Amino acid sequence: MAIQADEVTKILKSRIKDFKPETELAKVGEVLKVGDGVAVIYGLKDAVAGELLKFPNDVYGIALNLEADAVGAVLMGETQKVQEGDPVQLTGRIAEVPAGKELLGRVVNPLGVPIDGKGPLKASSTRRLEIKAPGVVQRQPVKEPMHTGIKAIDGMIPIGRGQRELIIGDRQTGKTAIALDAILNQKGRGVICVYVAIGQKQSTVSQVVRTLEAHGALEYCIIVSATASDPAPLQYIAPYAGCAMAEEFTYNKGHALVVYDDLSKQAVAYRELSLLLRRPPGREAYPGDVFYLHSRLLERACKLNDSLGGGSLTALPIIETQAGDVTAYIPTNVISITDGQIFLESNLFYSGIRPAINVGISVSRVGGNAQTKATKKVAGKLRLDMAQYNELAAFAQFGAELDKASMAQLNRGARMVELLKQPQYSPMSMEEQVASIFAGINGYMDQLPIAKIRGFETGLLAHLKSKQPAILKDIREKNDLTDDLQTRLKSAIEEFSKTFLF
Amino acid sequence: MESVIAEKYAVALMQVAQEQKSLDATGEEIQAVRQALEAHAELKGVLEHPRLKAPEKLEALKVLMGRKLSVVMENFLTLLILKKRIQHLKAVAEHFERLCYKIKGKVVARVLTAQALTSAQRTDLTAKLGGTFGMTVEIREEVRPSLIGGIMVYLGDERMDGSVLGQLERMKQRLLKVEIE
């Protein structure tokens, strides 16, 4: 594609010729004071809440405080270019971000400007940053599974398409790892993934991008990045921007998964700009509407009804707790908004249980309906085994003498814990999960030493894949574990057990 | 907060002035006081000094104004000083002016031009703006050579940009958006 200089000149010439000098009518105000990414603007009587304001030098702002004769706004872009006395123009619209397929595989900032050096972005459409969440009529119950590829989650805390499942835990407990595994597992399933990084290190974000790229996942992902070095307003709008980009697919009969990593940092950014806007501080100095900040975002996750195309938007918000304190303000808020939570604990993490999910207190309120019949059949027993194990394990710590049945329970539980361990970046398909949990709950691993459990699992799956591929195929296609399949699976496991040397 | 306080005082003063039918006189008077305050920085210090008594402050103001204050204005200033609201005088005066214009159906338009308007242009513009807005328009002119040519009118929140500078800017924006296949 060669551009000829004289052609360019021709086009420009025609544009200049066509230019009609006309008087521009605009509603303007004047910057009264500016600083810390926040401006107070005199005038602008007709401004509405959330309206986009235009400052000189292509800086934009969002009107947040409407007072008697001034407007408080947050600034986005090169805020240092805004000066006292600058004219501010009303735009009559609310902030929008580019949306569409062109964004796939790209890293953008919350305004939709690409920051990955892969050239300009020509998005086919735009979407509003903030929309009203779909209402009761537009929705239908969550019914399809959103497999994360992690045995412990898909088995016991299943997530459905359109659900909001919180991932909560201290720093360094593997919250992002779970979200990334969930993204990697969507490969080839037609789910578009949006990863929103809020207040993270640039290096962490670039690592995430590289991981996704290395696993061939970037092509169905959009990364929205507002790092710690970005001003608070950008960090505040980042989740809404990511959500809007995902909605473009949801409302066009697609399925989307959004990861907000993490919302505690967004709340901190919102607190910063609320305090600068002189809104009164409340608990932990957060403004009064910090609950609404998260509820209106997460309420946009949905499973649309069939007349709207049946698309879905699954949200995986992440919250970082301080020293396991889930009773802090933001964690309790987000726990109450979401349809369940996955608790990650540092002591589990350091004792080698990875993913470090505390299955006792993690729940999923709607995902059960979305589980496949096959998973349901094995997961019920798994849950029971784990619950009984946790109860007994507390007792056993006192060194009490236990009867045979209890010993068997402890034995089984310890093996299940081992079985639920899973390395990072290796999501398992539903049928593999079913097969390995089936082997566990039916006692085929009870005789093995704990250290050999994972070796047994790997071997078993390899055996099934090479020698009995029909079983896995049937589970996948029927989505069920019929009696016939159970017997076939049992005999296959027995056959493998005989050859497994330990 | 300041504007809320100032508005209350301005409305009250306005009502008194209307009852006494001395709207114009009161208006001129409060503007004079305001100008005096702006011209003499030390007076501001005196008026806002916490240790000085109210009569002393009022005396200082009167001396400066040449003892020409009307009874209404004197009472008003005393009230402001006693209530420790004298620092809001400037805002009160501005509010008062706006209220006056509102009552008279008048608006103030800020007119920026590259060159000073001729008197014929001035009458023309006043008439034209008055026609557009259906109100008597008082224009305040400012010469701004950076506009290159044309005219820019600010009226309340509205801005009419008919300047050469603005048109060049819009042409620039348009050209930057040209897509070359």
XYZ file of C-alpha atoms in Angstrom:
683
model
C 0.000 0.000 0.000
C 1.922 2.979 -1.247
C 0.677 6.399 -0.394
C 1.435 8.997 -2.981
C 2.252 12.419 -1.724
C 0.299 14.262 -4.367
C -2.814 12.178 -3.651
C -2.628 13.106 -0.003
C -2.290 16.728 -0.984
C -5.309 16.377 -3.242
C -7.482 14.981 -0.505
C -6.388 17.625 1.955
C -6.957 20.321 -0.636
C -10.499 19.197 -1.264
C -11.193 19.131 2.453
C -9.889 22.650 2.844
C -11.995 23.804 -0.081
C -15.097 22.216 1.408
C -14.472 23.780 4.783
C -17.276 26.173 5.568
C -16.362 28.825 8.077
C -19.229 28.842 10.513
C -19.874 30.060 13.981
C -19.581 27.365 16.584
C -22.083 27.370 19.420
C -20.971 25.636 22.558
C -21.705 25.507 26.250
C -18.557 26.398 28.073
C -17.350 26.856 31.598
C -14.037 27.892 33.033
C -11.540 25.935 35.075
C -11.546 27.451 38.546
C -8.933 25.218 40.085
C -7.123 22.121 39.004
C -4.766 19.655 40.616
C -4.295 15.977 41.480
C -6.303 14.950 38.433
C -9.384 16.781 39.643
C -10.771 20.079 38.357
C -13.434 22.450 39.640
C -15.178 24.231 36.786
C -17.195 27.390 37.092
C -20.417 27.530 35.109
C -21.679 24.576 33.048
C -25.170 24.877 34.496
C -26.522 22.267 32.068
C -23.948 19.601 32.847
C -25.403 16.227 33.806
C -23.843 13.670 36.149
C -21.287 11.508 34.391
C -21.164 13.712 31.302
C -17.997 13.851 29.268
C -16.300 17.265 29.363
C -13.818 18.497 26.793
C -10.777 20.432 27.901
C -8.200 22.042 25.606
C -5.347 19.850 24.255
C -7.567 16.772 23.872
C -7.947 16.209 27.574
C -11.298 14.830 28.653
C -13.007 14.730 32.008
C -16.091 13.231 33.618
C -18.438 15.464 35.620
C -18.960 13.860 39.004
C -19.987 16.636 41.383
C -22.735 19.046 40.354
C -22.850 22.010 42.702
C -24.769 25.290 42.729
C -22.437 27.122 40.381
C -19.513 24.800 39.877
C -18.872 21.304 38.582
C -16.297 18.901 40.011
C -14.727 16.662 37.407
C -12.031 14.037 37.160
C -9.518 14.414 34.344
C -8.280 11.776 31.954
C -5.297 12.044 29.677
C -2.477 14.520 30.028
C -3.867 16.329 32.998
C -0.850 18.567 33.477
C -1.871 20.440 30.344
C -5.037 21.768 31.964
C -4.634 25.213 33.461
C -6.690 27.561 35.531
C -8.965 29.640 33.310
C -9.109 27.109 30.469
C -12.469 26.850 28.714
C -14.332 23.565 29.284
C -16.926 22.392 26.809
C -19.961 20.180 27.370
C -20.133 17.294 24.932
C -23.669 16.099 25.611
C -22.610 12.466 25.767
C -21.126 10.126 28.317
C -17.716 8.518 28.055
C -17.365 5.772 25.455
C -14.731 3.197 24.614
C -14.011 1.490 21.301
C -15.400 -2.025 21.042
C -15.450 -4.894 18.614
C -13.404 -7.797 17.276
C -10.516 -5.484 16.368
C -9.644 -5.251 20.062
C -8.904 -8.967 20.369
C -5.271 -9.660 21.081
C -4.624 -6.049 22.024
C -3.524 -4.282 25.159
C -5.342 -0.990 25.657
C -5.661 1.636 28.342
C -9.094 2.319 29.858
C -9.805 4.918 27.169
C -9.283 2.301 24.470
C -5.938 3.659 23.302
C -3.608 0.791 22.365
C -0.429 0.595 24.450
C 1.098 -2.552 22.993
C 2.928 -0.911 20.100
C 1.000 -2.937 17.522
C -0.228 0.086 15.628
C -3.444 2.073 15.669
C -6.758 0.488 16.509
C -9.627 0.767 14.063
C -12.544 -0.361 16.177
C -15.824 -0.997 14.393
C -18.007 0.479 17.099
C -18.035 2.193 20.450
C -19.865 1.382 23.627
C -20.848 3.483 26.590
C -18.679 3.137 29.642
C -21.630 3.001 31.982
C -24.944 1.440 31.085
C -27.873 0.318 33.152
C -27.541 -3.371 33.896
C -30.033 -5.644 32.110
C -33.288 -6.018 34.031
C -35.272 -9.002 35.193
C -37.039 -9.535 31.867
C -33.850 -9.476 29.825
C -32.252 -12.266 31.838
C -32.565 -16.001 32.236
C -31.089 -18.300 34.840
C -27.472 -19.330 34.500
C -27.467 -22.756 32.868
C -24.258 -23.346 30.923
C -21.006 -24.197 32.691
C -18.004 -21.882 32.519
C -15.287 -24.464 33.040
C -12.141 -23.120 34.654
C -10.200 -26.324 34.047
C -9.370 -26.513 37.740
C -10.650 -29.727 39.392
C -11.316 -28.182 42.781
C -13.392 -25.363 41.291
C -15.286 -27.192 38.560
C -16.018 -30.024 40.959
C -17.027 -28.230 44.118
C -17.475 -24.527 43.338
C -18.806 -24.646 39.777
C -19.114 -21.384 37.873
C -21.793 -20.816 35.249
C -21.817 -18.490 32.281
C -23.286 -15.220 33.480
C -22.255 -15.732 37.088
C -20.183 -13.425 39.264
C -17.714 -15.413 41.310
C -15.358 -13.588 43.626
C -11.763 -14.722 43.981
C -10.559 -13.517 47.351
C -7.374 -14.003 49.312
C -4.206 -12.445 50.659
C -1.369 -11.369 48.434
C 0.655 -14.208 46.907
C -2.031 -16.877 47.219
C -2.594 -17.461 43.518
C -5.656 -15.308 42.782
C -4.428 -14.166 39.386
C -3.237 -17.712 38.619
C -6.793 -19.044 38.965
C -8.175 -16.300 36.750
C -5.480 -16.922 34.140
C -6.134 -20.676 34.179
C -9.811 -19.939 33.629
C -8.888 -17.765 30.639
C -6.535 -20.385 29.188
C -9.263 -23.012 29.514
C -11.609 -20.997 27.289
C -9.488 -21.730 24.245
C -11.646 -23.056 21.449
C -14.870 -22.625 23.431
C -15.928 -19.345 21.845
C -15.636 -17.325 25.037
C -14.017 -13.918 24.696
C -11.889 -13.021 27.700
C -11.210 -9.536 28.990
C -8.508 -9.132 31.601
C -8.665 -5.801 33.420
C -5.501 -4.970 35.345
C -6.059 -2.223 37.916
C -3.268 -0.651 39.930
C -0.757 -3.378 39.156
C 2.891 -3.105 38.234
C 3.596 -2.612 34.528
C 5.921 -5.614 34.731
C 3.162 -7.846 36.130
C 0.811 -6.855 33.323
C 3.429 -7.515 30.691
C 4.072 -10.910 32.276
C 0.372 -11.743 32.035
C 0.355 -10.724 28.385
C 3.373 -12.896 27.708
C 1.809 -15.870 29.475
C -1.365 -15.551 27.438
C 0.643 -15.207 24.267
C 2.791 -18.242 25.059
C -0.310 -20.401 25.552
C -1.956 -19.098 22.404
C -4.701 -17.392 24.373
C -4.062 -13.784 23.412
C -6.082 -14.045 20.212
C -9.361 -14.286 22.130
C -8.336 -11.863 24.875
C -8.474 -8.133 25.438
C -6.214 -6.666 28.108
C -7.277 -3.403 29.694
C -4.457 -1.974 31.718
C -4.514 0.866 34.239
C -1.297 0.379 36.118
C -0.195 1.882 39.400
C 1.484 4.731 37.515
C -1.764 5.785 35.815
C -3.815 8.530 37.457
C -6.636 7.488 39.793
C -9.454 8.406 37.352
C -8.140 5.891 34.812
C -7.911 3.191 37.454
C -11.447 4.042 38.492
C -12.941 3.682 35.003
C -10.860 0.658 33.946
C -13.363 -2.038 35.072
C -16.238 -0.207 33.375
C -14.194 0.055 30.185
C -13.385 -3.665 30.289
C -17.008 -4.498 30.968
C -18.173 -2.341 28.040
C -15.718 -4.070 25.688
C -16.993 -7.466 26.848
C -20.633 -6.426 26.500
C -20.094 -5.858 22.794
C -19.792 -9.644 22.482
C -22.465 -10.498 25.046
C -25.102 -8.422 23.276
C -24.138 -9.954 19.953
C -25.000 -13.521 20.981
C -21.498 -14.208 22.247
C -20.069 -15.278 25.561
C -17.571 -13.221 27.483
C -15.522 -13.620 30.632
C -14.179 -10.561 32.430
C -11.540 -10.681 35.135
C -11.230 -7.573 37.320
C -7.784 -7.778 38.880
C -8.326 -6.295 41.371
C -11.293 -4.347 42.681
C -9.677 -3.382 45.998
C -7.233 -1.208 44.059
C -10.107 0.322 42.118
C -11.845 1.147 45.393
C -8.639 2.795 46.610
C -8.423 4.867 43.415
C -12.062 5.861 43.802
C -11.435 6.816 47.417
C -8.556 9.005 46.306
C -10.559 10.980 43.812
C -13.620 11.163 46.056
C -11.542 12.721 48.795
C -10.003 15.147 46.304
C -13.524 16.062 45.181
C -14.244 16.785 48.851
C -16.883 14.120 49.209
C -17.287 13.178 52.852
C -15.313 10.083 53.902
C -17.076 7.181 55.584
C -15.866 3.833 56.854
C -12.144 3.273 56.145
C -12.338 6.732 54.492
C -14.225 5.282 51.507
C -17.029 7.488 50.193
C -20.627 6.551 50.852
C -21.238 5.211 47.379
C -18.381 2.724 47.233
C -20.893 -0.121 47.446
C -22.693 1.232 44.399
C -19.338 1.521 42.646
C -18.996 -2.273 42.706
C -22.644 -3.292 42.612
C -23.375 -1.409 39.408
C -20.312 -2.925 37.787
C -20.979 -6.528 38.818
C -24.701 -6.261 38.144
C -23.786 -5.967 34.463
C -22.734 -9.610 34.466
C -25.673 -11.516 33.029
C -27.105 -14.374 31.076
C -29.386 -12.780 28.496
C -32.670 -14.372 27.505
C -33.033 -16.111 24.170
C -34.823 -13.242 22.446
C -31.752 -11.102 23.104
C -29.487 -13.796 21.708
C -28.730 -15.675 24.905
C -25.283 -14.157 25.307
C -23.550 -14.138 28.660
C -21.089 -12.063 30.624
C -19.283 -13.886 33.407
C -17.389 -11.787 35.913
C -14.487 -12.939 38.048
C -13.733 -10.030 40.364
C -10.622 -10.347 42.495
C -10.252 -8.847 45.964
C -7.041 -8.771 47.928
C -7.442 -9.089 51.696
C -4.986 -7.932 54.329
C -3.874 -10.798 56.600
C -6.964 -12.834 55.757
C -9.371 -10.193 57.069
C -12.553 -10.700 55.059
C -14.548 -8.477 57.406
C -12.932 -5.304 56.070
C -15.265 -2.931 54.222
C -14.554 -3.723 50.577
C -14.329 -7.546 50.949
C -17.718 -7.727 52.758
C -19.285 -5.475 50.136
C -18.082 -7.523 47.203
C -18.847 -10.847 48.933
C -22.433 -9.703 49.362
C -22.734 -8.607 45.730
C -21.317 -11.698 44.050
C -22.914 -15.133 43.557
C -20.256 -16.907 45.589
C -16.595 -16.737 46.407
C -13.422 -18.738 46.113
C -11.306 -18.308 49.240
C -7.583 -18.671 48.895
C -5.424 -18.994 52.003
C -1.725 -18.446 52.494
C -1.250 -21.315 54.966
C -2.747 -23.754 52.456
C -0.553 -22.242 49.776
C 2.602 -22.676 51.817
C 1.693 -26.214 52.881
C 1.767 -27.105 49.215
C -1.946 -27.226 48.476
C -2.097 -25.357 45.193
C -4.513 -23.955 44.103
C -4.814 -22.890 47.752
C -8.596 -23.063 47.810
C -10.305 -23.425 51.165
C -13.129 -25.680 50.002
C -14.901 -25.436 53.337
C -15.868 -21.789 53.057
C -15.819 -21.332 49.277
C -19.264 -21.425 47.714
C -20.997 -20.958 44.411
C -24.638 -19.954 44.686
C -25.851 -20.568 41.146
C -23.191 -22.580 39.366
C -24.597 -25.933 40.490
C -27.382 -25.634 37.915
C -24.766 -25.244 35.258
C -22.746 -28.325 36.147
C -22.821 -31.171 33.677
C -24.558 -34.330 34.899
C -21.275 -36.200 34.793
C -19.545 -33.724 37.086
C -22.560 -33.591 39.391
C -22.456 -37.351 39.881
C -18.858 -37.398 41.032
C -18.762 -34.003 42.761
C -21.474 -34.742 45.294
C -19.431 -37.546 46.812
C -16.249 -35.470 46.580
C -17.803 -32.641 48.562
C -18.983 -35.067 51.241
C -15.596 -36.748 51.487
C -13.862 -33.398 51.852
C -16.311 -32.111 54.482
C -15.982 -35.267 56.607
C -12.216 -35.157 56.251
C -11.991 -31.550 57.403
C -14.164 -32.326 60.427
C -12.129 -35.372 61.396
C -8.805 -33.738 60.671
C -9.495 -31.194 63.408
C -10.067 -34.074 65.857
C -7.141 -36.117 64.730
C -4.823 -33.267 65.572
C -5.326 -34.068 69.273
C -3.830 -37.484 68.680
C -7.056 -39.200 69.681
C -7.440 -42.899 69.016
C -9.693 -43.348 66.031
C -11.848 -46.230 64.974
C -11.396 -47.961 61.665
C -14.110 -46.051 59.813
C -12.693 -42.725 60.873
C -9.228 -43.780 59.866
C -10.594 -44.680 56.442
C -12.247 -41.280 56.160
C -8.999 -39.524 57.055
C -7.136 -41.686 54.643
C -9.580 -40.933 51.810
C -9.641 -37.206 52.600
C -5.873 -36.861 52.551
C -5.837 -38.522 49.149
C -8.578 -36.275 47.810
C -6.663 -33.202 48.971
C -3.673 -34.530 47.092
C -5.801 -35.282 44.043
C -7.201 -31.763 43.936
C -3.742 -30.261 43.641
C -3.077 -29.075 40.137
C -0.124 -27.300 38.577
C -0.519 -23.840 37.057
C -1.310 -23.350 33.342
C -2.548 -26.902 32.915
C -6.321 -26.766 32.801
C -8.079 -30.127 32.546
C -11.075 -30.900 30.399
C -14.360 -31.903 31.997
C -14.050 -35.595 31.086
C -10.518 -35.793 32.497
C -11.689 -34.205 35.727
C -14.592 -36.630 35.962
C -12.355 -39.627 35.361
C -9.776 -38.676 37.948
C -12.289 -37.668 40.633
C -14.217 -40.871 39.911
C -11.106 -42.891 40.622
C -10.600 -40.977 43.861
C -14.090 -41.219 45.326
C -14.380 -44.881 44.480
C -11.336 -45.725 46.529
C -8.956 -46.719 43.779
C -6.285 -44.529 45.302
C -6.788 -45.513 48.942
C -4.007 -48.074 48.858
C -1.466 -45.739 47.269
C 1.031 -43.716 49.270
C 0.104 -40.031 49.163
C 3.246 -39.079 47.286
C 2.199 -41.338 44.393
C -1.326 -39.967 43.948
C -0.478 -37.400 41.318
C 1.696 -39.820 39.428
C -1.223 -42.258 39.443
C -3.562 -39.585 38.141
C -1.261 -38.600 35.286
C -0.700 -42.216 34.393
C -4.393 -43.018 34.509
C -5.309 -40.147 32.228
C -2.569 -41.087 29.783
C -3.801 -44.686 29.880
C -7.406 -43.645 29.211
C -6.355 -41.389 26.360
C -4.218 -43.968 24.629
C -5.995 -47.240 25.413
C -9.631 -46.275 26.046
C -10.274 -43.002 24.230
C -13.908 -44.006 23.713
C -14.717 -43.613 27.408
C -13.546 -40.009 27.560
C -15.258 -39.271 24.269
C -18.549 -40.705 25.498
C -18.430 -38.691 28.730
C -17.792 -35.539 26.731
C -20.544 -36.174 24.234
C -23.224 -37.468 26.594
C -22.273 -34.948 29.297
C -23.333 -37.711 31.668
C -21.841 -40.637 33.540
C -24.325 -43.383 32.792
C -24.233 -46.723 34.601
C -22.733 -48.290 31.537
C -19.999 -45.692 31.395
C -19.341 -46.129 35.083
C -18.695 -49.823 34.682
C -16.482 -49.220 31.684
C -14.546 -46.559 33.564
C -14.204 -48.850 36.581
C -12.780 -51.666 34.567
C -10.388 -49.303 32.795
C -9.142 -47.965 36.115
C -8.728 -51.476 37.507
C -6.820 -52.465 34.436
C -4.490 -49.506 34.872
C -4.074 -50.095 38.630
C -2.621 -53.504 37.925
C 0.095 -52.040 35.745
C 0.848 -49.054 37.963
C 4.018 -49.666 39.924
C 4.768 -47.846 43.109
C -20.410 27.682 50.737
C -19.351 31.226 49.994
C -21.807 31.577 47.143
C -24.689 30.346 49.301
C -23.951 32.956 51.961
C -23.407 35.692 49.417
C -26.648 34.877 47.648
C -28.706 35.151 50.842
C -27.265 38.573 51.658
C -27.608 39.792 48.080
C -31.264 38.755 47.894
C -32.007 40.498 51.183
C -30.296 43.698 50.068
C -32.121 43.497 46.783
C -35.510 43.271 48.477
C -34.763 46.273 50.686
C -33.595 48.262 47.663
C -36.734 47.348 45.754
C -38.958 48.421 48.643
C -37.150 51.734 48.837
C -37.177 52.046 45.040
C -33.443 52.657 45.044
C -32.289 49.731 42.971
C -29.900 51.664 40.744
C -28.506 53.790 43.542
C -27.895 50.774 45.781
C -26.322 48.948 42.889
C -23.912 51.771 42.194
C -23.144 52.097 45.861
C -22.269 48.456 46.441
C -20.091 48.428 43.324
C -18.310 51.533 44.644
C -17.660 49.849 47.984
C -16.395 46.781 46.196
C -14.055 48.833 44.013
C -12.772 50.670 47.063
C -12.073 47.341 48.718
C -10.281 46.046 45.669
C -8.250 49.222 45.266
C -7.095 49.301 48.882
C -5.601 46.026 49.958
C -4.923 47.335 53.472
C -8.599 48.091 53.968
C -9.326 44.407 53.529
C -6.825 43.726 56.291
C -8.555 46.199 58.573
C -12.029 44.854 57.867
C -11.083 41.256 58.409
C -8.889 41.928 61.440
C -10.146 39.872 64.362
C -9.043 42.316 67.090
C -10.680 45.439 65.701
C -14.202 46.300 66.848
C -17.091 46.663 64.423
C -17.550 50.467 64.851
C -13.903 51.048 64.087
C -14.130 48.992 60.928
C -17.242 50.814 59.778
C -15.590 54.137 60.497
C -12.632 53.183 58.359
C -14.930 52.223 55.494
C -16.890 55.478 55.800
C -13.779 57.627 55.799
C -12.611 55.934 52.673
C -15.957 56.336 50.943
C -16.062 60.034 51.852
C -19.048 59.573 54.215
C -21.406 59.425 51.267
C -23.078 56.145 52.204
C -26.862 55.871 52.226
C -28.637 54.612 55.330
C -29.452 51.283 53.688
C -25.881 50.680 52.646
C -24.508 51.736 56.008
C -26.848 49.341 57.817
C -26.001 46.590 55.378
C -22.277 47.014 55.834
C -22.692 47.139 59.613
C -24.606 43.888 59.427
C -21.914 42.258 57.308
C -19.208 43.387 59.721
C -21.126 42.304 62.829
C -21.899 38.897 61.342
C -18.254 38.574 60.298
C -19.254 38.132 56.663
C -17.484 41.192 55.281
C -14.997 38.987 53.440
C -17.880 37.887 51.229
C -18.581 41.441 50.056
C -17.148 40.863 46.614
C -19.326 37.811 46.023
C -22.359 39.659 47.399
C -21.753 42.523 44.976
C -21.483 40.110 42.066
C -24.677 38.335 43.039
C -26.432 41.649 43.464
C -25.401 42.718 40.002
C -26.662 39.468 38.496
C -29.981 39.828 40.319
C -30.341 43.407 39.079
C -29.806 42.319 35.508
C -32.282 39.505 35.919
C -34.976 41.871 37.178
C -34.375 44.270 34.356
C -34.302 41.483 31.789
C -30.724 42.297 30.943
C -27.758 40.049 30.332
C -24.070 40.744 30.126
C -22.175 39.393 27.167
C -18.401 39.201 27.107
C -17.275 40.076 23.611
C -13.759 39.266 22.521
C -12.473 40.771 19.309
C -9.125 40.993 17.625
C -9.518 44.742 17.158
C -11.562 47.267 19.077
C -15.151 47.580 17.866
C -16.269 50.764 16.159
C -19.323 52.401 17.683
C -21.452 51.437 14.683
C -20.366 47.822 15.075
C -21.117 48.034 18.760
C -24.732 49.170 18.281
C -25.157 46.601 15.542
C -23.858 43.779 17.707
C -25.922 44.840 20.731
C -29.071 44.877 18.621
C -28.299 41.556 17.010
C -27.450 39.767 20.250
C -30.564 41.265 21.841
C -32.630 39.890 18.968
C -31.130 36.418 19.304
C -31.611 36.128 23.044
C -34.785 38.199 23.407
C -33.219 40.299 26.146
C -31.392 43.551 26.487
C -27.737 42.732 26.139
C -25.003 44.772 27.694
C -21.668 44.058 26.122
C -18.325 44.097 27.825
C -15.572 44.304 25.265
C -12.129 42.837 25.444
C -9.514 43.145 22.748
C -7.652 39.895 22.169
C -5.276 40.120 19.164
C -4.604 36.365 19.348
C -8.041 35.776 17.795
C -6.579 37.107 14.485
C -10.017 38.197 13.323
C -13.736 37.697 13.893
C -15.557 37.718 17.158
C -16.167 35.523 20.154
C -19.160 36.036 22.445
C -19.612 34.576 25.924
C -23.109 34.784 27.308
C -23.642 32.886 30.534
C -22.663 29.315 29.734
C -22.968 29.812 25.985
C -20.013 30.510 23.771
C -20.335 31.664 20.199
C -17.077 31.241 18.405
C -16.854 33.106 15.128
C -13.181 33.916 15.404
C -10.562 33.098 12.817
C -8.540 31.330 15.486
C -11.439 29.012 16.292
C -12.069 28.275 12.637
C -8.443 27.439 12.031
C -8.555 25.132 15.024
C -11.653 23.380 13.689
C -10.101 23.067 10.250
C -7.035 21.490 11.863
C -9.203 18.967 13.714
C -11.021 18.142 10.485
C -7.810 17.628 8.526
C -6.349 15.416 11.221
C -9.365 13.140 10.896
C -8.964 12.667 7.124
C -8.423 8.997 6.409
C -6.154 8.088 3.556
C -6.922 4.743 1.993
